[in-house]
Amino acid sequence: MKRMLIAVPILGGMALVFLLFLMAPSVNSAPIGTAAAGKAFWGKFTSLWCLSCHGVNAEGAYGPDLAGRGLSFEQASRAIRKPWGVMPAYTTQQVSDQDIADMVAYFNSLPKVAEPGPWRTTVPAGAPLGQRLLIETAGCGQCHGDVLGSPRRAAGGEGADFAWFEELVYEHTSEFPTGRMGNFSKARLTEETLRAIWNYISQELGLRVPTATTLKATAASDGTVTYALTLKNNGIAGKGLAMGNIYISMLVPADSSVVSASTFGYQGVQRFAPTGADIAVWLAPRLAAQETLTYTLTVKGTGASAGSNAFVRWLSPTRFVTPGVAGEFIEIARVRP
Ligand code: HEC
Ligand code: HEC
C-alpha cells in the first residue's frame, strides 16, 4: 500500500517529463513569419546587406534567386547560419530566427523568376587578378564596390596590416556584433586568396586616409572676405597613415583680388586653364594622422562675396581610387559669406 502511494507520484512525474519532451520540438521549431515583416527586413538597408548579392526583390544576382522557390525555414536557416559556399555566415544577433521566418514568408510570396538579375558590381574589362578575386571569387565587391573603397579608407586610418584585415573578414562579428557583414569561411575564402586581395588593395591601389574638410567664408567690416579651408587627417594618432604630396587650391572669386593668403607652401595665384578662373594654390608635403592644415585666402573687390570653392588632391598613400587615375581628391562646394 505504502509502495503504491509513492509509485503514483513518480509515474505522474515521469509522464509530465515525457509530455514536456513531446512538446519540446514544437517550442523550438520554426517561428511563424509574415511576408510584410520579411519585406521590411529585406529592404531595411538599401545597400550593404543581403540584397546586394540576392537582388532588390530577391530575384538573384551574385547569389541565387530566392523569390518563389518555396524554401523552408530550415533550408534558409542552414544557408544563413552555415552557408554552403562563399556567402558569409550571419549570427542570431544580426539576423534572428524570426527574421529568417519572415524573410522566408516574403520570398515565398514572390513570383519565381525566369532569369536572375544582373550583378550589382561587375568585373571591369581587363581587371587585374586581385580585383577579379574581390568581385567574382569572394563577393566583397557586391557591397563594397569594385575597389573596396571604404575598407581601404578604414585600413589607412588604422595603419592596418593583413592581420587586421583577416580578422575583420573571418571574425567580423567580434568587432561588429550587429553589423551588416557576416563572417566569411576560411575554408571557402582561403587565406591565400584573401592575401592576394589585400596585396591588391594595399599595394596596387594603395590604402586611403579618412579626411575631414571644411570651407568657411567670413565677411569683415572693411569689405574684405576671408575664405578658410581646413583639411584634417582623421586617422588614429600614431597609427594612421600620413597623407603626402598634397595640392590645395581655392577659387579667387571673379572681380576680386587677393589681399593676403596663408604663407606656408603658398604658390601664388594661377590661371586654371579649363575655366580661365584664378586659383590660389598651396603645396604641402605631408599631413600625419590627427593633424590639421588651415589655409586662408582674404580677398577684396566687388566680387569678393561671390563665393569660393576648393580642391584638394594628394598622391599618397592612395595610388588609385579609380585604377589608372593617380591619387585621390576632394572637391569642396562653393561657400559664400
Ligand atoms: C556576398 C554575397 C552574399 C550575401 C551578402 C548574402 N548571400 Fe545568400 N547566398 C550567396 C551565395 C553565393 C549563395 C549560394 C550558396 C553559398 O555560397 O553559400 C547564397 C545562398 C543563400 C540561400 C540559399 C538559397 C538556396 O537556393 O538554397 C539563402 C536562403 C540566402 N543565401 C539568404 C541570404 C540572406 C538572408 C542574406 C543576408 C542576411 C544573404 N543571403 C546574404 C551570396 C550572398
Ligand atoms: C553584405 C555586404 C558586405 C559584404 C559582402 C562584405 N562586406 Fe565588408 N563591410 C560591410 C559593412 C556594412 C561594413 C561595416 C561594418 C558592418 O556593418 O558590419 C563592413 C566592414 C568591413 C571592414 C571593416 C572596415 C570598415 O570599413 O569599417 C572590412 C575590412 C571589410 N568590410 C572587408 C570586406 C571584405 C574583404 C569582404 C569580402 C571578403 C567584405 N568586406 C564583404 C558590408 C559587406
XYZ file of C-alpha atoms and ligand atoms in Angstrom:
423
model
C 0.000 0.000 0.000
C 2.737 2.322 1.022
C 4.690 1.462 -2.135
C 1.805 2.285 -4.439
C 1.290 5.649 -2.886
C 4.883 6.507 -3.698
C 4.743 4.965 -7.151
C 1.857 7.121 -8.322
C 3.543 10.474 -7.925
C 6.729 9.092 -9.521
C 4.824 7.815 -12.532
C 2.945 11.065 -12.698
C 6.220 12.947 -12.687
C 7.622 10.785 -15.462
C 4.507 11.299 -17.537
C 4.931 15.045 -17.166
C 8.580 14.838 -18.269
C 7.502 12.720 -21.226
C 4.798 15.256 -22.106
C 7.326 18.116 -21.959
C 9.672 16.091 -24.154
C 6.884 15.685 -26.738
C 6.150 19.388 -26.594
C 9.776 20.471 -26.867
C 10.119 20.166 -30.658
C 7.169 22.487 -31.189
C 8.731 25.019 -28.781
C 11.993 25.003 -30.790
C 10.554 24.724 -34.303
C 10.231 27.448 -36.936
C 8.735 30.727 -35.780
C 5.722 31.900 -37.772
C 6.841 34.517 -40.264
C 4.919 37.220 -42.084
C 5.746 38.386 -45.595
C 5.305 42.065 -44.701
C 7.863 41.878 -41.877
C 10.183 39.899 -44.164
C 9.922 42.516 -46.876
C 10.683 45.268 -44.356
C 13.735 43.406 -43.052
C 14.954 42.680 -46.564
C 14.744 46.348 -47.541
C 15.956 47.769 -44.220
C 19.305 48.842 -45.600
C 19.242 49.850 -49.227
C 22.753 48.580 -49.718
C 25.397 46.522 -47.940
C 23.022 43.741 -46.974
C 21.520 40.536 -48.339
C 20.021 42.292 -51.332
C 23.441 43.412 -52.610
C 24.011 39.760 -53.512
C 20.489 38.401 -53.960
C 18.845 41.330 -55.764
C 16.496 44.073 -54.567
C 13.458 41.782 -54.975
C 15.299 38.536 -54.147
C 15.382 37.854 -57.888
C 19.009 36.696 -57.692
C 22.249 38.390 -58.786
C 25.677 37.369 -57.464
C 23.814 34.953 -55.155
C 20.950 32.693 -56.220
C 17.351 33.819 -56.685
C 15.275 33.289 -53.544
C 11.889 34.545 -54.822
C 9.149 31.943 -55.265
C 11.462 28.996 -54.668
C 9.384 27.542 -51.830
C 12.401 27.389 -49.485
C 11.603 26.175 -45.967
C 12.678 27.891 -42.751
C 15.149 25.047 -42.152
C 16.727 25.390 -45.591
C 17.069 29.176 -45.307
C 18.326 28.941 -41.762
C 21.019 26.440 -42.740
C 22.087 28.645 -45.683
C 22.322 31.756 -43.496
C 23.948 30.251 -40.380
C 26.201 27.698 -42.117
C 26.467 28.767 -45.738
C 27.437 26.172 -48.330
C 29.798 28.314 -50.293
C 31.206 31.801 -50.303
C 28.244 33.538 -48.675
C 29.232 34.967 -45.267
C 27.557 33.446 -42.188
C 25.209 35.556 -40.087
C 24.751 35.236 -36.322
C 21.451 35.335 -34.405
C 22.384 38.818 -33.214
C 22.472 40.013 -36.819
C 19.563 38.002 -38.200
C 17.193 36.381 -35.677
C 15.252 33.197 -36.355
C 12.157 35.364 -36.514
C 13.820 37.496 -39.222
C 14.569 34.314 -41.181
C 10.981 33.079 -40.849
C 9.727 36.480 -42.006
C 12.099 36.533 -44.984
C 11.068 33.006 -45.978
C 7.411 34.101 -45.931
C 8.392 37.094 -48.051
C 10.423 35.053 -50.592
C 7.580 32.565 -50.907
C 5.064 35.360 -51.507
C 7.023 36.467 -54.577
C 6.715 35.023 -58.076
C 9.509 32.779 -59.372
C 11.927 34.469 -61.713
C 12.826 33.157 -65.165
C 16.383 34.521 -65.005
C 18.328 36.025 -62.094
C 19.054 39.757 -62.288
C 22.439 41.373 -63.068
C 25.232 41.591 -60.521
C 25.309 44.811 -58.544
C 29.058 45.170 -59.130
C 30.523 43.673 -62.260
C 34.147 42.958 -63.105
C 35.597 45.779 -65.234
C 37.108 44.757 -68.569
C 40.778 43.859 -68.209
C 40.566 43.754 -64.389
C 43.749 42.522 -62.677
C 43.601 39.260 -60.714
C 43.234 40.935 -57.300
C 40.186 42.831 -58.481
C 38.611 39.740 -60.039
C 39.131 37.892 -56.766
C 37.415 40.557 -54.690
C 34.427 40.845 -57.030
C 33.950 37.404 -58.524
C 35.523 34.941 -56.124
C 34.855 36.486 -52.699
C 31.816 38.681 -53.411
C 33.171 41.637 -51.366
C 32.613 43.917 -54.342
C 28.838 43.399 -54.249
C 28.702 45.512 -51.091
C 31.971 47.477 -51.122
C 32.190 48.363 -54.819
C 34.846 47.350 -57.329
C 37.870 48.809 -55.483
C 36.898 48.243 -51.805
C 36.835 51.996 -51.231
C 35.557 52.030 -47.645
C 37.620 49.153 -46.196
C 40.720 50.760 -47.756
C 39.911 54.023 -46.024
C 39.343 52.315 -42.674
C 42.596 50.365 -43.115
C 44.620 53.512 -43.892
C 43.159 55.299 -40.867
C 44.286 52.400 -38.676
C 47.662 51.927 -40.373
C 46.411 48.363 -40.769
C 48.213 45.208 -41.820
C 46.977 41.854 -43.143
C 46.241 40.556 -39.617
C 43.738 43.391 -39.126
C 42.112 42.707 -42.476
C 41.913 38.970 -41.946
C 40.269 39.306 -38.550
C 37.637 41.663 -39.919
C 36.786 39.203 -42.664
C 36.799 35.861 -40.850
C 35.717 37.123 -37.414
C 33.817 40.165 -38.478
C 31.121 39.833 -35.823
C 33.582 40.030 -32.917
C 34.219 43.637 -33.981
C 30.715 44.348 -35.339
C 28.293 42.015 -33.456
C 25.245 43.617 -35.050
C 26.932 44.700 -38.295
C 25.588 44.004 -41.745
C 28.566 41.979 -42.912
C 28.714 38.315 -41.890
C 31.712 36.074 -41.170
C 33.484 34.598 -44.179
C 34.610 30.986 -44.010
C 38.331 30.291 -44.248
C 37.533 27.018 -46.000
C 35.719 28.781 -48.836
C 37.633 32.033 -48.983
C 41.141 30.819 -48.316
C 43.781 32.871 -46.562
C 45.816 32.738 -49.766
C 43.008 34.334 -51.771
C 42.376 36.903 -49.057
C 46.081 37.782 -49.014
C 46.010 38.318 -52.774
C 43.050 40.682 -52.279
C 44.925 42.514 -49.505
C 48.047 42.869 -51.640
C 45.976 44.245 -54.476
C 44.155 46.835 -52.357
C 47.086 47.850 -50.158
C 49.890 47.806 -52.728
C 48.467 48.108 -56.237
C 45.672 50.536 -55.299
C 47.097 51.819 -52.020
C 45.255 52.362 -48.749
C 43.329 55.569 -48.211
C 43.203 58.152 -45.437
C 39.964 59.218 -43.767
C 39.797 63.007 -44.077
C 37.567 65.849 -42.994
C 37.486 69.167 -44.838
C 35.581 72.375 -44.247
C 35.415 75.646 -46.128
C 34.071 78.756 -44.420
C 33.514 82.318 -45.604
C 33.536 85.367 -43.332
C 32.908 88.969 -44.396
C 34.727 91.709 -42.430
C 33.535 95.278 -41.848
C 36.334 96.612 -44.096
C 34.696 94.871 -47.107
C 37.181 92.025 -47.319
C 36.059 88.406 -47.322
C 38.152 85.604 -45.845
C 37.759 82.056 -47.075
C 39.224 79.447 -44.713
C 39.870 75.850 -45.653
C 40.737 73.177 -43.111
C 41.978 69.770 -44.047
C 42.229 67.121 -41.356
C 43.711 63.646 -41.474
C 41.181 61.707 -39.400
C 43.310 58.597 -38.944
C 44.182 57.281 -35.485
C 47.030 59.267 -33.904
C 50.337 57.421 -34.084
C 48.841 54.632 -36.217
C 47.054 56.063 -39.250
C 48.950 56.691 -42.473
C 50.153 60.177 -43.364
C 48.933 61.906 -46.496
C 51.710 63.027 -48.777
C 52.215 65.290 -51.770
C 49.156 67.423 -51.163
C 47.929 70.037 -53.619
C 45.394 72.585 -52.339
C 43.602 75.208 -54.391
C 40.896 77.767 -53.681
C 38.988 79.800 -56.221
C 39.698 83.554 -56.244
C 36.205 84.979 -56.917
C 35.879 86.891 -60.207
C 36.165 90.681 -59.764
C 38.181 90.346 -56.593
C 41.863 90.460 -55.771
C 43.954 88.736 -53.133
C 44.744 90.810 -50.032
C 46.526 88.042 -48.180
C 46.926 84.286 -48.157
C 48.421 81.716 -45.762
C 52.112 81.705 -46.466
C 53.222 78.116 -45.802
C 53.578 76.334 -49.106
C 51.901 79.186 -50.990
C 52.478 79.014 -54.747
C 50.606 82.213 -55.571
C 47.659 82.748 -57.898
C 47.489 80.656 -61.046
C 45.178 80.537 -64.011
C 43.042 77.375 -64.067
C 43.088 76.656 -67.803
C 39.800 74.709 -68.226
C 37.658 77.560 -66.832
C 40.036 80.515 -67.099
C 39.412 81.260 -63.401
C 42.104 82.389 -60.970
C 43.002 79.985 -58.190
C 45.236 80.352 -55.144
C 47.491 77.312 -54.842
C 49.399 75.722 -51.939
C 51.520 72.590 -51.706
C 52.034 70.564 -48.536
C 54.477 67.688 -48.308
C 52.754 65.735 -45.562
C 49.853 65.563 -43.127
C 50.020 62.973 -40.350
C 47.076 61.334 -38.604
C 45.125 63.791 -36.419
C 46.967 66.792 -37.862
C 45.093 69.682 -39.423
C 46.143 72.175 -42.057
C 44.358 75.519 -42.342
C 44.606 77.861 -45.329
C 43.043 81.273 -45.540
C 42.507 83.483 -48.532
C 41.407 87.072 -47.996
C 40.039 88.936 -50.994
C 38.533 92.367 -51.709
C 36.597 93.865 -54.599
C 33.050 93.831 -55.966
C 33.055 90.060 -56.475
C 34.610 89.193 -53.098
C 31.344 87.839 -51.640
C 30.509 85.729 -54.689
C 31.954 82.684 -53.001
C 34.855 80.299 -53.350
C 35.241 76.565 -53.710
C 38.252 74.364 -53.072
C 40.002 71.345 -54.494
C 42.430 69.116 -52.603
C 44.425 66.333 -54.200
C 47.060 64.035 -52.667
C 49.223 61.401 -54.284
C 49.933 59.098 -51.351
C 49.157 56.748 -49.674
C 46.438 56.183 -52.278
C 47.890 55.327 -55.635
C 44.491 54.923 -57.267
C 40.897 55.294 -56.176
C 39.896 54.503 -59.713
C 42.529 52.303 -61.348
C 44.537 54.479 -63.731
C 43.659 57.832 -62.109
C 46.546 58.867 -59.848
C 45.983 59.777 -56.204
C 42.811 60.912 -54.558
C 40.947 64.202 -54.480
C 38.099 66.030 -52.776
C 36.141 68.935 -54.181
C 34.577 71.231 -51.601
C 31.466 73.013 -52.820
C 31.229 76.790 -53.079
C 30.516 78.799 -49.925
C 29.542 82.450 -49.563
C 29.676 84.674 -46.506
C 28.438 38.026 -50.694
C 27.151 37.756 -51.282
C 26.028 37.276 -50.404
C 25.461 37.904 -49.336
C 25.851 39.237 -48.714
C 24.356 37.075 -48.934
N 24.289 35.968 -49.698
Fe 22.940 34.451 -49.512
N 23.953 33.392 -50.907
C 25.038 33.835 -51.635
C 25.551 32.730 -52.435
C 26.734 32.822 -53.387
C 24.748 31.609 -52.174
C 24.905 30.179 -52.715
C 25.411 29.247 -51.641
C 26.594 29.749 -50.849
O 27.521 30.363 -51.424
O 26.614 29.557 -49.616
C 23.734 32.066 -51.219
C 22.703 31.281 -50.713
C 21.647 31.744 -49.943
C 20.455 30.977 -49.594
C 20.167 29.550 -50.017
C 19.498 29.547 -51.355
C 19.155 28.155 -51.824
O 18.908 28.029 -53.019
O 19.149 27.230 -51.009
C 19.682 31.784 -48.820
C 18.315 31.453 -48.210
C 20.378 33.051 -48.670
N 21.572 32.977 -49.370
C 19.907 34.133 -47.932
C 20.678 35.260 -47.626
C 20.324 36.256 -46.649
C 19.029 36.280 -45.858
C 21.347 37.162 -46.619
C 21.512 38.368 -45.718
C 21.404 38.111 -44.290
C 22.329 36.731 -47.590
N 21.896 35.573 -48.156
C 23.500 37.406 -47.876
C 25.577 35.097 -51.589
C 25.290 36.040 -50.619
C 26.757 42.232 -47.164
C 27.642 43.293 -47.618
C 29.125 43.099 -47.389
C 29.946 42.162 -47.947
C 29.588 41.059 -48.920
C 31.267 42.435 -47.446
N 31.224 43.496 -46.590
Fe 32.782 44.241 -45.570
N 31.541 45.501 -44.554
C 30.197 45.665 -44.829
C 29.648 46.627 -43.888
C 28.208 47.110 -43.853
C 30.714 47.024 -43.043
C 30.643 47.985 -41.832
C 30.520 47.165 -40.545
C 29.249 46.328 -40.511
O 28.107 46.879 -40.597
O 29.381 45.082 -40.417
C 31.892 46.291 -43.497
C 33.152 46.412 -42.938
C 34.294 45.854 -43.468
C 35.624 46.066 -42.942
C 35.977 46.869 -41.708
C 36.435 48.236 -42.049
C 35.315 49.183 -42.230
O 35.110 49.614 -43.378
O 34.651 49.512 -41.246
C 36.490 45.389 -43.753
C 37.995 45.322 -43.650
C 35.689 44.734 -44.766
N 34.360 45.035 -44.562
C 36.210 43.949 -45.766
C 35.433 43.110 -46.566
C 35.969 42.100 -47.457
C 37.442 41.854 -47.709
C 34.903 41.450 -47.991
C 34.923 40.251 -48.898
C 35.677 39.111 -48.412
C 33.694 42.087 -47.475
N 34.065 43.077 -46.620
C 32.401 41.738 -47.800
C 29.463 45.011 -45.793
C 29.925 43.942 -46.529
